[in-house]
Amino acid sequence: PSINNHEAKKRLGHVTVVVVGGTGDLARKYLWQGFFQLYADQVGKGHTFSFYGGGLSPTEKGTPLLFGILKELACPPELSAERCTLVKDQFLHLSKYHQLKTTEDYEKLSQQIKQQLGQEGMVEAGRLFYLSVPAFTYADIAEKINNTCRPPSDAWLRVVLEKPFGHDLYSAQALDKKLSDQLKEKEMYRIDHYLGKFLCFRKKSLTKSAKEHHVLEIEIFCRIQFYDQYGVIRDVLQNHLTEVMTLMLMNLPANLSNSMEILQNKLNFLASLQHVDNSNAVVGQYQAYNGEVQEELNKTKDYFSLTPTFAGVVIHVDNVQYEGIPIFMTSGKALDERVSYARVLFKNDVFCIQDPNNVQCKSKQIIFSLGHGNLQYPAILISKNLFKPELVSSGDWKEVTEYKDVNVLGLPLSDYYIQSPVTPREAYCELISHVFFGRKDSFISAEGLLASWAFWTPLLEGLSRVFPRVYPGGEANGNLLNFQLQGHQVAFSHEAVVNVINPGAKDNFQVMQGKYRSSEMVSAWAQELVERLASDLLLAAEEAIREEGQFHLALSGGSSPVALLRALALNLYTFPWRNTHIWQVDERCVPHTETGSNFRSIHDLLLQHIRIPYFNIHPMPVHLTQRLCVEEDGGPALYEKEINKHVNGSSFHYILLGVGQDGHTASLFQDTKLENDEERLAILTESPIKPHQRMSLTFTAINRARRVGVLIMGKSKHELVSQLSRIKGESSKYPITKVQPKTGTLIWYIDYDALLG
């Protein structure tokens, strides 16, 4: 039988496909196979086609390269050998190489397309450009397409863009601006081949299982072969795994073919993600990577790359459905198995006494296997002790009943209900088909791209100064990359034995003790300093509770205690919170629910993560009778009365202070008048910066404390630390110098950035 597109049942018009970078590696491995599959699917159904492989090489060099690729294309499994030979011959006949280097080259291509349409009397349906080229060329090529290769207004234009789409929020915004100057958003298809792997899975909703069972955690894992200089977070987590997460956890629209609603639901989910920073991530670098980079970039042996090749990140969501459920996103190179999956792990409320191997005693989980690993094919696996899924009625899926003798994430295959696509399609084949049909839900919108970068960029900026943990690769990694959840944060479970990256001498300091302004001083790099301060607080708490049964801790506001509060939140079980009272050193005169409130900061960073009796929390009363810090309302007197009631001798066990760059501490400033308030424990004060009104403990209250810690961190405080070291005794210019506990102990906690500059 012959194939004659002119005798197709419907005349749907002619489609021109142009693969820019058509002889490159991606085109050779995946793209031409995808377009061959598209042609095989559509031949005889009403469209006619022509295919161009574009490249920088002249025609005489590029043509044999292109046809060398096309002749190696595999037959789609649904075609017989005879039919495939016919379809493939026709596909090669419709394909041509075209040099695409200059604007004139693109003009010639456009003229050739018009000439072919005119000669054969065809109506143009549209033009599909696939840019399989480096991202830095996108803007230039988009301009050439816009100026020379646009089809008539009644035909469509679709331009496919491969990642990366920028390397942070700012570069992504700049690229988006350049592209949107040339192309409409509806014309751009930002591709992520992992979407193709995951699209079919999400049609099977998690809503039923999430409502009927308690979700314990969600894992998204990808182990792939290599990363470029972008590193694992930019190369995999920000795009592939973020897209898997949004497709997996967004609200499903009633109509799965509604592209706009799907894109909006993805945006809504991204907007619900909580902020992530260094405390939510661990990073590593496999041992041979640095040598590879030195060789590739022609660097000397003293060059060290901080590019991570492994990352584990915990993400939390601010919505009712997933509140409190950690999402673990992990990817790495040189792990012991190449596997990609997304898993929902459920709580198992069955307690087994004698038969732990009974299926009801095992993990309850849903696994979306994206291929590779023990299973080798894409599938959905549902634990038999969870529920039996219905088979999708479309005929695209089948139930797997023959089990290989392998385990998948802790369970043998026989413990799962397994469903798999009847005919698994390569991801690029799926996505190319969706471009052809204009299915935008399968691609990344500009809003979604920028929302993803807005989420990841703060973490990337924070990790840019972090040395990744070095690991050997493969089975030799042992437990080196295992990490654990601590509150809302993550940390490696085991100490690293070896660190191949040797920082400078300054970086080899651990914790040092000395004297500063005639008092004790502890110095270290920021993380070690905060850990030491948290440890000292724990010792002080245990001592106070042994002697008096309770521990009274007063915390200052501002930026200084933020890292400490996060560290304390990790001590959910070791710190004696039940016997601890939390007080405020100072407060801004704003409602406690507002983000500028010091109490709100203490709540968000610490209180909401720990189990502490409600009556042990003592916020400063700045909001009385629907007014803020009005003298007649007597807020300071009320707080003083509460201190006298609960704190023995009005002497806090521990007061933690910070220091502003102007030398103020608590909310006690250079101009604060204290002459008439010498015996008062709390007063209203005025700050030189907004919000001006404050409430603060007085120096009388501070200097009665058993222990006072002053935490100073950051290079911006170096000059202040130097100035204070030269001042003997008190100085009215620097209120911090008035902190002189009468019978207690003063300890300065100063990080190396503040101490050494």
CSV table of C-alpha atoms in Angstrom, one decimal, residues 471-633:
chain,number,residue,atom,x,y,z
A,471,TYR,CA,31.6,11.7,48.8
A,472,PRO,CA,33.5,8.9,47.0
A,473,GLY,CA,30.6,7.7,44.8
A,474,GLY,CA,28.8,4.4,44.4
A,475,GLU,CA,28.6,1.8,47.2
A,476,ALA,CA,31.6,3.5,48.9
A,477,ASN,CA,29.2,6.3,49.9
A,478,GLY,CA,27.9,4.1,52.7
A,479,ASN,CA,25.8,6.3,55.0
A,480,LEU,CA,27.8,9.5,54.2
A,481,LEU,CA,24.8,11.1,52.3
A,482,ASN,CA,22.1,10.0,54.6
A,483,PHE,CA,20.2,13.0,56.1
A,484,GLN,CA,17.5,13.4,58.6
A,485,LEU,CA,14.6,15.7,59.5
A,486,GLN,CA,15.1,17.9,62.5
A,487,GLY,CA,12.0,19.9,63.1
A,488,HIS,CA,11.4,21.7,59.7
A,489,GLN,CA,15.1,21.4,58.8
A,490,VAL,CA,17.5,18.7,57.6
A,491,ALA,CA,21.0,17.7,58.4
A,492,PHE,CA,23.4,14.9,57.5
A,493,SER,CA,22.9,12.0,59.8
A,494,HIS,CA,26.6,11.2,60.2
A,495,GLU,CA,29.7,13.2,60.5
A,496,ALA,CA,31.9,13.4,57.4
A,497,VAL,CA,35.2,11.6,58.0
A,498,VAL,CA,37.1,13.2,55.1
A,499,ASN,CA,36.9,16.6,53.5
A,500,VAL,CA,39.0,16.8,50.3
A,501,ILE,CA,38.3,20.6,50.0
A,502,ASN,CA,40.9,22.3,52.1
A,503,PRO,CA,39.8,25.9,52.9
A,504,GLY,CA,42.2,28.6,54.0
A,505,ALA,CA,43.7,28.8,57.5
A,506,LYS,CA,40.9,31.0,58.8
A,507,ASP,CA,38.4,28.3,58.0
A,508,ASN,CA,40.2,25.7,60.1
A,509,PHE,CA,39.3,27.5,63.4
A,510,GLN,CA,36.8,25.7,65.5
A,511,VAL,CA,35.3,27.3,68.7
A,512,MET,CA,37.7,29.6,70.5
A,513,GLN,CA,37.3,31.0,74.0
A,514,GLY,CA,38.9,34.2,75.3
A,515,LYS,CA,38.2,37.6,76.8
A,516,TYR,CA,36.3,40.6,75.4
A,517,ARG,CA,35.7,43.8,77.4
A,518,SER,CA,36.9,41.9,80.5
A,519,SER,CA,34.2,39.3,80.2
A,520,GLU,CA,34.1,35.8,78.7
A,521,MET,CA,34.0,35.5,74.9
A,522,VAL,CA,33.2,32.5,72.6
A,523,SER,CA,34.2,32.8,68.9
A,524,ALA,CA,33.5,30.5,66.0
A,525,TRP,CA,32.1,30.5,62.5
A,526,ALA,CA,28.4,31.3,62.5
A,527,GLN,CA,27.0,27.7,62.5
A,528,GLU,CA,29.4,26.4,65.1
A,529,LEU,CA,28.8,29.6,67.2
A,530,VAL,CA,25.1,29.1,67.2
A,531,GLU,CA,25.4,25.4,68.1
A,532,ARG,CA,27.6,26.3,71.0
A,533,LEU,CA,25.2,29.0,72.2
A,534,ALA,CA,22.3,26.5,72.0
A,535,SER,CA,24.3,24.0,73.9
A,536,ASP,CA,25.1,26.6,76.6
A,537,LEU,CA,21.4,27.4,76.9
A,538,LEU,CA,20.6,23.8,77.4
A,539,LEU,CA,23.1,23.4,80.2
A,540,ALA,CA,21.8,26.6,81.8
A,541,ALA,CA,18.2,25.3,81.5
A,542,GLU,CA,19.1,21.9,83.0
A,543,GLU,CA,20.9,23.6,85.9
A,544,ALA,CA,18.0,26.0,86.7
A,545,ILE,CA,15.4,23.2,86.5
A,546,ARG,CA,17.4,21.0,88.9
A,547,GLU,CA,17.6,23.9,91.4
A,548,GLU,CA,14.3,25.7,91.0
A,549,GLY,CA,12.1,23.5,88.8
A,550,GLN,CA,11.8,26.0,86.0
A,551,PHE,CA,13.9,28.0,83.5
A,552,HIS,CA,13.2,31.6,82.6
A,553,LEU,CA,14.6,32.7,79.3
A,554,ALA,CA,14.2,36.2,77.8
A,555,LEU,CA,14.8,36.6,74.1
A,556,SER,CA,15.6,39.9,72.2
A,557,GLY,CA,14.2,40.8,68.8
A,558,GLY,CA,15.9,41.8,65.6
A,559,SER,CA,18.1,39.7,63.3
A,560,SER,CA,20.6,38.5,65.9
A,561,PRO,CA,18.7,35.6,67.4
A,562,VAL,CA,17.1,34.2,64.2
A,563,ALA,CA,19.7,31.5,63.6
A,564,LEU,CA,19.6,30.5,67.3
A,565,LEU,CA,15.8,30.2,67.3
A,566,ARG,CA,16.1,27.9,64.3
A,567,ALA,CA,18.7,25.8,66.1
A,568,LEU,CA,16.5,25.7,69.3
A,569,ALA,CA,13.5,24.5,67.2
A,570,LEU,CA,15.5,21.4,66.3
A,571,ASN,CA,15.8,20.4,69.9
A,572,LEU,CA,12.2,19.3,70.1
A,573,TYR,CA,12.9,16.5,72.5
A,574,THR,CA,16.2,17.3,74.2
A,575,PHE,CA,15.4,20.8,75.5
A,576,PRO,CA,13.2,20.9,78.6
A,577,TRP,CA,10.5,23.1,77.0
A,578,ARG,CA,7.8,21.9,79.4
A,579,ASN,CA,9.7,23.6,82.3
A,580,THR,CA,10.8,26.6,80.3
A,581,HIS,CA,9.2,30.1,80.3
A,582,ILE,CA,9.8,32.3,77.3
A,583,TRP,CA,9.9,36.1,77.9
A,584,GLN,CA,10.6,39.0,75.6
A,585,VAL,CA,13.5,41.4,76.0
A,586,ASP,CA,11.9,44.0,73.7
A,587,GLU,CA,9.0,44.4,71.4
A,588,ARG,CA,7.9,46.8,68.6
A,589,CYS,CA,4.6,48.5,69.1
A,590,VAL,CA,2.7,46.6,66.4
A,591,PRO,CA,0.1,43.8,66.8
A,592,HIS,CA,1.7,40.4,67.6
A,593,THR,CA,0.1,39.0,64.4
A,594,GLU,CA,2.1,41.3,62.1
A,595,THR,CA,5.4,40.3,60.5
A,596,GLY,CA,7.2,43.2,62.1
A,597,SER,CA,6.5,41.9,65.6
A,598,ASN,CA,9.3,40.4,67.6
A,599,PHE,CA,6.8,37.9,69.2
A,600,ARG,CA,5.6,36.9,65.7
A,601,SER,CA,9.2,36.1,64.8
A,602,ILE,CA,9.7,34.0,68.0
A,603,HIS,CA,6.5,32.2,67.2
A,604,ASP,CA,7.2,31.5,63.6
A,605,LEU,CA,10.9,30.4,64.2
A,606,LEU,CA,10.5,28.6,67.5
A,607,LEU,CA,7.2,28.4,69.3
A,608,GLN,CA,5.1,26.7,66.6
A,609,HIS,CA,7.7,23.9,66.4
A,610,ILE,CA,8.0,23.0,70.0
A,611,ARG,CA,5.7,21.7,72.8
A,612,ILE,CA,5.6,24.3,75.4
A,613,PRO,CA,2.7,25.0,77.8
A,614,TYR,CA,0.6,28.0,76.7
A,615,PHE,CA,0.9,29.6,80.2
A,616,ASN,CA,4.8,29.5,79.9
A,617,ILE,CA,4.8,32.1,77.0
A,618,HIS,CA,4.9,35.7,78.1
A,619,PRO,CA,4.6,38.2,75.2
A,620,MET,CA,5.0,41.9,76.0
A,621,PRO,CA,1.6,43.6,76.3
A,622,VAL,CA,1.9,46.3,73.6
A,623,HIS,CA,-1.7,46.0,72.4
A,624,LEU,CA,-4.1,47.0,75.1
A,625,THR,CA,-7.7,48.3,74.8
A,626,GLN,CA,-7.3,48.3,71.1
A,627,ARG,CA,-4.4,50.7,71.3
A,628,LEU,CA,-0.7,50.3,70.8
A,629,CYS,CA,1.8,51.4,73.6
A,630,VAL,CA,-0.2,54.1,75.2
A,631,GLU,CA,1.3,55.3,78.5
A,632,GLU,CA,-2.0,55.4,80.3
A,633,ASP,CA,-2.7,51.7,79.5
